[in-house]
XYZ file of C-alpha atoms in Angstrom:
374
model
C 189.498 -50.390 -34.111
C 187.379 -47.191 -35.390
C 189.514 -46.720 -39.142
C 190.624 -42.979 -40.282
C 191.279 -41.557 -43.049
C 192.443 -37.852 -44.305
C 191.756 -35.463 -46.898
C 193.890 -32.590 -47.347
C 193.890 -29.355 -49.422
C 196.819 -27.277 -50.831
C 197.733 -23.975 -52.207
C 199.929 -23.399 -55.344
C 201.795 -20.199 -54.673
C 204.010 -18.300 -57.389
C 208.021 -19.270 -55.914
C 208.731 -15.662 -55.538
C 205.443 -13.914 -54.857
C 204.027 -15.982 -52.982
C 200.747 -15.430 -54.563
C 198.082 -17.959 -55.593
C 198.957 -19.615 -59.371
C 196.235 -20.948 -61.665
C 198.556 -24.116 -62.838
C 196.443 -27.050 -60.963
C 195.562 -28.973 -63.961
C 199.826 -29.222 -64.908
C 200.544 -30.177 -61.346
C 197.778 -32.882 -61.726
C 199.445 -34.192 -65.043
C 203.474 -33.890 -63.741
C 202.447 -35.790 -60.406
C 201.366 -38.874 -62.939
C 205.392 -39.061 -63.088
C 206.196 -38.730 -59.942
C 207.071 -42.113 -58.168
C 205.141 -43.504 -55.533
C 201.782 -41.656 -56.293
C 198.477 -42.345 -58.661
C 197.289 -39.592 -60.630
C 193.854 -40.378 -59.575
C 194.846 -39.494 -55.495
C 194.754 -36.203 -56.719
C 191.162 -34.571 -57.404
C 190.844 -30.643 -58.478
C 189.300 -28.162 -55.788
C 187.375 -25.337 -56.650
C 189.775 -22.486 -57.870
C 192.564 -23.563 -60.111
C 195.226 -22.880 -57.294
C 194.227 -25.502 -55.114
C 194.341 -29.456 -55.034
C 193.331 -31.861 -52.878
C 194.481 -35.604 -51.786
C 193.246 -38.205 -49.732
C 194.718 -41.350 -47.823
C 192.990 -44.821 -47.927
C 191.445 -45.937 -45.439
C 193.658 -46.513 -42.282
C 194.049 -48.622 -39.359
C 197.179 -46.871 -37.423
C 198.519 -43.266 -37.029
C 201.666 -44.557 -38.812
C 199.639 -45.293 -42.245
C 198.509 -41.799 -42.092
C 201.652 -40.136 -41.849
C 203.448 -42.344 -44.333
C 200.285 -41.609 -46.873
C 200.885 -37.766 -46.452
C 204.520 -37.781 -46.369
C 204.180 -39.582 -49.720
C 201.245 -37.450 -51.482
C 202.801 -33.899 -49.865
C 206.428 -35.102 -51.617
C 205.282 -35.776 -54.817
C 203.135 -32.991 -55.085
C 205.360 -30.414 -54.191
C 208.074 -32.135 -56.664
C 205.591 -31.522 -58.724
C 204.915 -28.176 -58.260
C 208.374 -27.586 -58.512
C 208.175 -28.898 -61.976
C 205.917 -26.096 -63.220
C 207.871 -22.908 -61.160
C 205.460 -22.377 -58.307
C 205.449 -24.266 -54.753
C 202.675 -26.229 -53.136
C 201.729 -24.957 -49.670
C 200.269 -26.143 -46.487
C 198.269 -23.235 -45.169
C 194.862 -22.574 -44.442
C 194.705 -18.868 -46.455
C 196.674 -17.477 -49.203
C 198.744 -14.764 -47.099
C 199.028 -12.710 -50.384
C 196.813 -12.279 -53.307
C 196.857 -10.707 -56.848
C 194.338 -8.095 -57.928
C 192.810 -11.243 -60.664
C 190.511 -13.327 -59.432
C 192.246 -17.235 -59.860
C 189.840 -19.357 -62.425
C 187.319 -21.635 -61.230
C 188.372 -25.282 -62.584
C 186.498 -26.200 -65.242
C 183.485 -28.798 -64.118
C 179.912 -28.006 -64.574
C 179.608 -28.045 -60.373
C 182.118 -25.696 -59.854
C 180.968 -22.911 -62.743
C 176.868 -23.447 -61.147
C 179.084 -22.250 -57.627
C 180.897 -19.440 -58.918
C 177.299 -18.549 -61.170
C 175.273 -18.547 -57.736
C 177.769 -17.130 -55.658
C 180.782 -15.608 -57.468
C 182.405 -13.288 -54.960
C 182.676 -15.973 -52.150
C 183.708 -17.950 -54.782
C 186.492 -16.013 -55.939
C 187.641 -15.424 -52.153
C 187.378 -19.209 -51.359
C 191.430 -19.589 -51.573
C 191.196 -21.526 -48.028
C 192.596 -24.893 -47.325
C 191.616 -27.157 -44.726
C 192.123 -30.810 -43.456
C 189.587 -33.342 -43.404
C 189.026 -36.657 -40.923
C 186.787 -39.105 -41.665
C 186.589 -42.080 -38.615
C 184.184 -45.086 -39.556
C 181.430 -45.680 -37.637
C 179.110 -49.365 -38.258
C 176.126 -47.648 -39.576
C 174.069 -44.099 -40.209
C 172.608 -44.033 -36.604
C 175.778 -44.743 -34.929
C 176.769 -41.463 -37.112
C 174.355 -39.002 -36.360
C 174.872 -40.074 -32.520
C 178.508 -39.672 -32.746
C 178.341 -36.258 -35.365
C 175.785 -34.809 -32.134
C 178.826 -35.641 -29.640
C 181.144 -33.945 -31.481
C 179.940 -30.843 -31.220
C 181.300 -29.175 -28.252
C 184.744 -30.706 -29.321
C 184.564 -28.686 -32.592
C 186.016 -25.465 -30.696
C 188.847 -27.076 -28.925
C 189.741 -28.779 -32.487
C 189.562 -24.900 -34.459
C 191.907 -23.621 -31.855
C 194.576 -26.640 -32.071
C 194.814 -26.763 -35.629
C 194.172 -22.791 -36.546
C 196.704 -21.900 -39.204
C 195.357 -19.332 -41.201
C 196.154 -15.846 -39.789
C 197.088 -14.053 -43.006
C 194.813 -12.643 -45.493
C 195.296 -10.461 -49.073
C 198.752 -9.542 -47.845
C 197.911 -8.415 -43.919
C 197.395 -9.879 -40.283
C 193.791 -10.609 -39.588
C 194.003 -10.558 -35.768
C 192.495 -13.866 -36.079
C 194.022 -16.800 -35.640
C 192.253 -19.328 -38.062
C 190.694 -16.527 -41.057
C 189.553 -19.960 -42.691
C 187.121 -20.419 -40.237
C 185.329 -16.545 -40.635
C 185.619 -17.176 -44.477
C 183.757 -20.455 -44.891
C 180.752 -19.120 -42.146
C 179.484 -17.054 -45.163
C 177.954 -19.825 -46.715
C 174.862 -20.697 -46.349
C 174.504 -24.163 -44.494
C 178.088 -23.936 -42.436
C 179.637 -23.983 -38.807
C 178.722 -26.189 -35.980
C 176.030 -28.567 -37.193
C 172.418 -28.852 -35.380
C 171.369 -31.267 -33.158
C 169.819 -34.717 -34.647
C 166.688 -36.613 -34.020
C 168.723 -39.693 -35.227
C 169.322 -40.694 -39.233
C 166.026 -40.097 -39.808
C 166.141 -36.270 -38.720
C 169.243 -35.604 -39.962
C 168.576 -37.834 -44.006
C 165.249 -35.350 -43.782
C 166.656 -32.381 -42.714
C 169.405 -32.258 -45.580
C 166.847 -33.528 -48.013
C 164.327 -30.445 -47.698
C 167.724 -28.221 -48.120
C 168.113 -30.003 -50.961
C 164.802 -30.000 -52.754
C 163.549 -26.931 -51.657
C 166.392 -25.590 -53.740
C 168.196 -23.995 -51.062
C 171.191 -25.608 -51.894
C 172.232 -27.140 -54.795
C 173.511 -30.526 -53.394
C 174.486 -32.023 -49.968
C 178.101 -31.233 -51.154
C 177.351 -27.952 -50.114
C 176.600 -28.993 -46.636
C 179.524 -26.811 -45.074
C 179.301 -27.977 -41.365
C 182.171 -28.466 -39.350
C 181.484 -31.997 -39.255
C 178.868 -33.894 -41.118
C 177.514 -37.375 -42.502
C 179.411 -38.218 -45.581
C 176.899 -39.577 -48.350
C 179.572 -42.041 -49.994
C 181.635 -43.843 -47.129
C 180.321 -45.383 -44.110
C 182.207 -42.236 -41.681
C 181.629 -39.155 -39.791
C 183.337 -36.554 -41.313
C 185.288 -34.043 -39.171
C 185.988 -30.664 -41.790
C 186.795 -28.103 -38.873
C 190.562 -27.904 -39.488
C 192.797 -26.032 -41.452
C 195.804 -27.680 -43.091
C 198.667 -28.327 -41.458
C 202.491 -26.944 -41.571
C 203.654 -30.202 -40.616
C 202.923 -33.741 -41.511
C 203.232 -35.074 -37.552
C 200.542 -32.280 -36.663
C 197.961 -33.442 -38.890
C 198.609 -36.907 -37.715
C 197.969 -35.843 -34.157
C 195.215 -34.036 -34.838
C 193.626 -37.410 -36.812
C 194.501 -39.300 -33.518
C 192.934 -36.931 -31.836
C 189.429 -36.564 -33.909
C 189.510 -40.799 -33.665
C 189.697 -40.888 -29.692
C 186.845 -38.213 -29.416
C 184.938 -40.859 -32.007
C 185.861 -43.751 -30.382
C 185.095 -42.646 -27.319
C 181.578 -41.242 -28.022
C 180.763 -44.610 -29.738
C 181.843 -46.727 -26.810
C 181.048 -45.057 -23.758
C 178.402 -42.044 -25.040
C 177.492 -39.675 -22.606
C 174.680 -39.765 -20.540
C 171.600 -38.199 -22.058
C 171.418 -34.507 -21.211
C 170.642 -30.931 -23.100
C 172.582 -30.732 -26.240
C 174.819 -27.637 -25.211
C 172.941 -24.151 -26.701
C 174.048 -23.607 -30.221
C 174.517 -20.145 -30.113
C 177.511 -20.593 -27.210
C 178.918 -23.451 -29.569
C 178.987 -20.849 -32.248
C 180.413 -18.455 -30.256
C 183.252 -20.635 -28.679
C 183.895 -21.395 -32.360
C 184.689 -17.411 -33.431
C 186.535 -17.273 -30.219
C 188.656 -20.023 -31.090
C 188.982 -18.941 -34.681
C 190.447 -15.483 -32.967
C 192.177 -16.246 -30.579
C 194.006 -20.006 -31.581
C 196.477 -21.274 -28.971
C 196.782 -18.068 -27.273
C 194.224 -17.567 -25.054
C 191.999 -20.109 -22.982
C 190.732 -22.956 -24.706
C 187.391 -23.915 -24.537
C 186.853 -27.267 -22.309
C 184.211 -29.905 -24.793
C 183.766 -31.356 -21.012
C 182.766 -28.503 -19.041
C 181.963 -25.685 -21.611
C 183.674 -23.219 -20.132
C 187.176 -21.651 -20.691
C 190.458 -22.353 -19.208
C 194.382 -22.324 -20.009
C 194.969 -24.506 -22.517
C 197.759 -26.819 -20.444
C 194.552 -27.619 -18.243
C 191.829 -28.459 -21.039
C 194.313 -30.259 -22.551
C 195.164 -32.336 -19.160
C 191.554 -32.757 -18.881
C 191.354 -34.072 -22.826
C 194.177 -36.195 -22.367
C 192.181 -37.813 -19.347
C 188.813 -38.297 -21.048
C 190.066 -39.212 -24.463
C 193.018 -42.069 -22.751
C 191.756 -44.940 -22.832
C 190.488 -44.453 -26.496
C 194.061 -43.080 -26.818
C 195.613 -46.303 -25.522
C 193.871 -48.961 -27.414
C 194.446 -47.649 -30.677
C 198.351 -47.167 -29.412
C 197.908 -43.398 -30.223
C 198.431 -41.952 -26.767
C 202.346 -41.563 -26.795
C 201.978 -39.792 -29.904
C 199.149 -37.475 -29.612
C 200.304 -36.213 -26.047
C 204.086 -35.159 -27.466
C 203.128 -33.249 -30.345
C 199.994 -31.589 -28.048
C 202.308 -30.797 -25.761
C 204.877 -29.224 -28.309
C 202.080 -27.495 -29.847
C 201.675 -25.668 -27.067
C 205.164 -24.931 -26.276
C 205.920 -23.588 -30.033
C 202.903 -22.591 -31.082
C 200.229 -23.934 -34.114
C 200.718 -23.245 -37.524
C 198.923 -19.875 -37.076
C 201.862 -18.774 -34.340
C 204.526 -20.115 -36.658
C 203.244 -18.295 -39.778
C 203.504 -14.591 -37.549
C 207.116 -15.478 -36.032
C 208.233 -16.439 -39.894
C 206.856 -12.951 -41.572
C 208.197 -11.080 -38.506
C 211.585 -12.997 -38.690
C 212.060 -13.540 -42.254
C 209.551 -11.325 -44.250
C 207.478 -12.435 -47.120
C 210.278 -15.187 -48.251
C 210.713 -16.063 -44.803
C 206.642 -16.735 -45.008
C 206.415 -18.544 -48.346
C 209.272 -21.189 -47.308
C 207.399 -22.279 -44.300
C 204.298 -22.628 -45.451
C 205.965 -24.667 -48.566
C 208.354 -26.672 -46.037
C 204.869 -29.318 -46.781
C 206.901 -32.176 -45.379
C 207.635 -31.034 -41.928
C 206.619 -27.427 -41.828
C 210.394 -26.629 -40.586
C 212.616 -24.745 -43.403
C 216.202 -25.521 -43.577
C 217.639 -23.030 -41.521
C 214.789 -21.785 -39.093
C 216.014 -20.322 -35.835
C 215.103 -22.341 -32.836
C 211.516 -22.071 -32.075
C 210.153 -18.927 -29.255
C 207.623 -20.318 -27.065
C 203.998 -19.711 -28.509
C 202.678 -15.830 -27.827
């Protein structure tokens, strides 16, 4: 049984705006009241409009869900406390002309000091899988296997299209935003634990970075829990999507830890890269890039072929029933960047800001039966 666990993000949006709200520190202290949740489960982010939770540790796809149905409710009562709403997208759609605050610990004032316009622009949310793995090695072996996969898991879980009030073009805007950093995007190739422990500790001494919190890669080692951490996906609408996506992210572990592939080139970084932008553009829409054959097809075929290579790590974690449906109704209604366009279009700005707050299901009372994805 490979465990999972999930870390999410959130945005606090003004209820009639829809723009990002400085009030993270009141949320934090009105969710202490809230039933069914510990303070501690929820930390600060970087700006003040933005909070972040994490499950424990988790042996079934079930635990998951009933972790984030639980954190997502109480938060958002929360929010709802202190006038604004707590939303599940991976860009603020709409901005103010201010600049939200940075919260107030000495890490994130150094940021904004080094760095203060991407810091000020950093109101992006994403979703975060760890899967355990028995040791460091086993890590950097499964972290290098991941890496064609990382394109195929932008596209699914892309749902960031809207940006300072207007339509990007792109599909997952998260993505293009966090590639400005420094050390960020797919992650190199490894020489093993003790390339990789080097590698990050030159970054790290040399002064290049200030601390291997700032290692931005799509997926990377995580210095305080035995896991591989998977940080290539954007929040979720819905609470059943982000499960299937952490099913998902476990079978490609679990599959690369018990039947690795044959040794081979590591595929050419600069096509991973560039399947990455693609799928940051283009989402659900277009062809999908296959992790088998690095090349792109429809998606109903990569995800056939997916469905083949990842079943039996599907199967004996019981995931498989659950992870196929909600693929396959992702791509017959669209991911949460598809659903954000047909809710402006359909219901304007409101229409926007009550999907993207509908945390616990990503459906608001009252939305028209769903047009396929386009």
């Amino acid at each position: 049984m490979v465990t999972v666990g999930v870390e999410e993000e959130y945005l606090l949006l003004d209820a009639a705006t829809g723009v990002p709200v400085a009030r993270a520190e009141q949320i934090r202290k009105a969710a202490d009241q809230q039933p069914g949740i510990d303070g501690d489960e929820v930390q600060r982010e970087l700006l003040q409009a933005q909070l972040e939770v994490a499950t424990p540790v988790c042996e079934t796809l079930d635990e998951v869900g009933a972790h984030l149905g639980r954190l997502r409710g109480a938060l958002a009562a929360a929010a709802a406390q202190q006038g604004c709403r707590l939303a599940a997208c991976g860009a603020a759609p709409f901005a103010d002309r201010l600049s939200v605050p940075v919260s107030d610990t000495p890490r994130y004032r150094t940021i904004h000091a080094d760095a203060p316009q991407l810091t000020d622009e950093q109101l992006i949310t994403g979703m975060h899988v760890h899967v355990g793995v028995p040791d460091r090695e086993a890590g950097v072996a499964v972290l290098n296997g991941l890496r064609p996969w990382l394109p195929l898991i932008v596209a699914l879980s892309a749902n960031s299209p809207l940006w300072n009030g207007v339509d990007t073009g792109f599909a997952d805007w998260r993505t293009v935003v966090f590639s400005r950093w420094p050390v960020s995007g797919v992650p190199p190739h490894f020489d093993g634990a003790a390339d990789y422990d080097a590698r990050i500790r030159a970054l790290v001494d040399t002064g290049l970075i200030g601390d291997t919190g700032q290692l931005y890669w799509q997926a990377r080692l995580s210095e305080r829990y035995p896991t591989v951490e998977i940080r290539a996906m954007d929040v979720q609408l819905r609470v059943d999507e982000a499960v299937m996506l952490a099913g998902l992210v476990r079978a490609v572990a679990a599959t690369l830890l018990t039947d690795p592939p044959r040794p081979s080139a590591p595929p050419h970084h600069e096509a991973l890269a560039a399947a990455v932008w693609y799928a940051a553009r283009h989402g659900c829409t277009e062809r999908l890039y296959d992790p088998g054959t690095g090349t792109l097809d429809s998606p109903p075929t990569v995800v056939d072929r997916v469905l083949d290579t990842l079943g039996p790590a599907l199967h004996r974690h019981g995931d498989a029933p659950r992870v196929e449906q909600l693929l396959g109704r992702l791509l017959t209604e669209g991911n949460g960047a598809v659903r954000q366009r047909r809710a402006l279009r359909r219901g304007g700005r409101a229409g926007l800001v009550d999907l993207v707050s509908s945390v616990t299901d990503g459906t608001p009372s009252g939305e028209p039966e769903a047009e396929p994805a386009q």
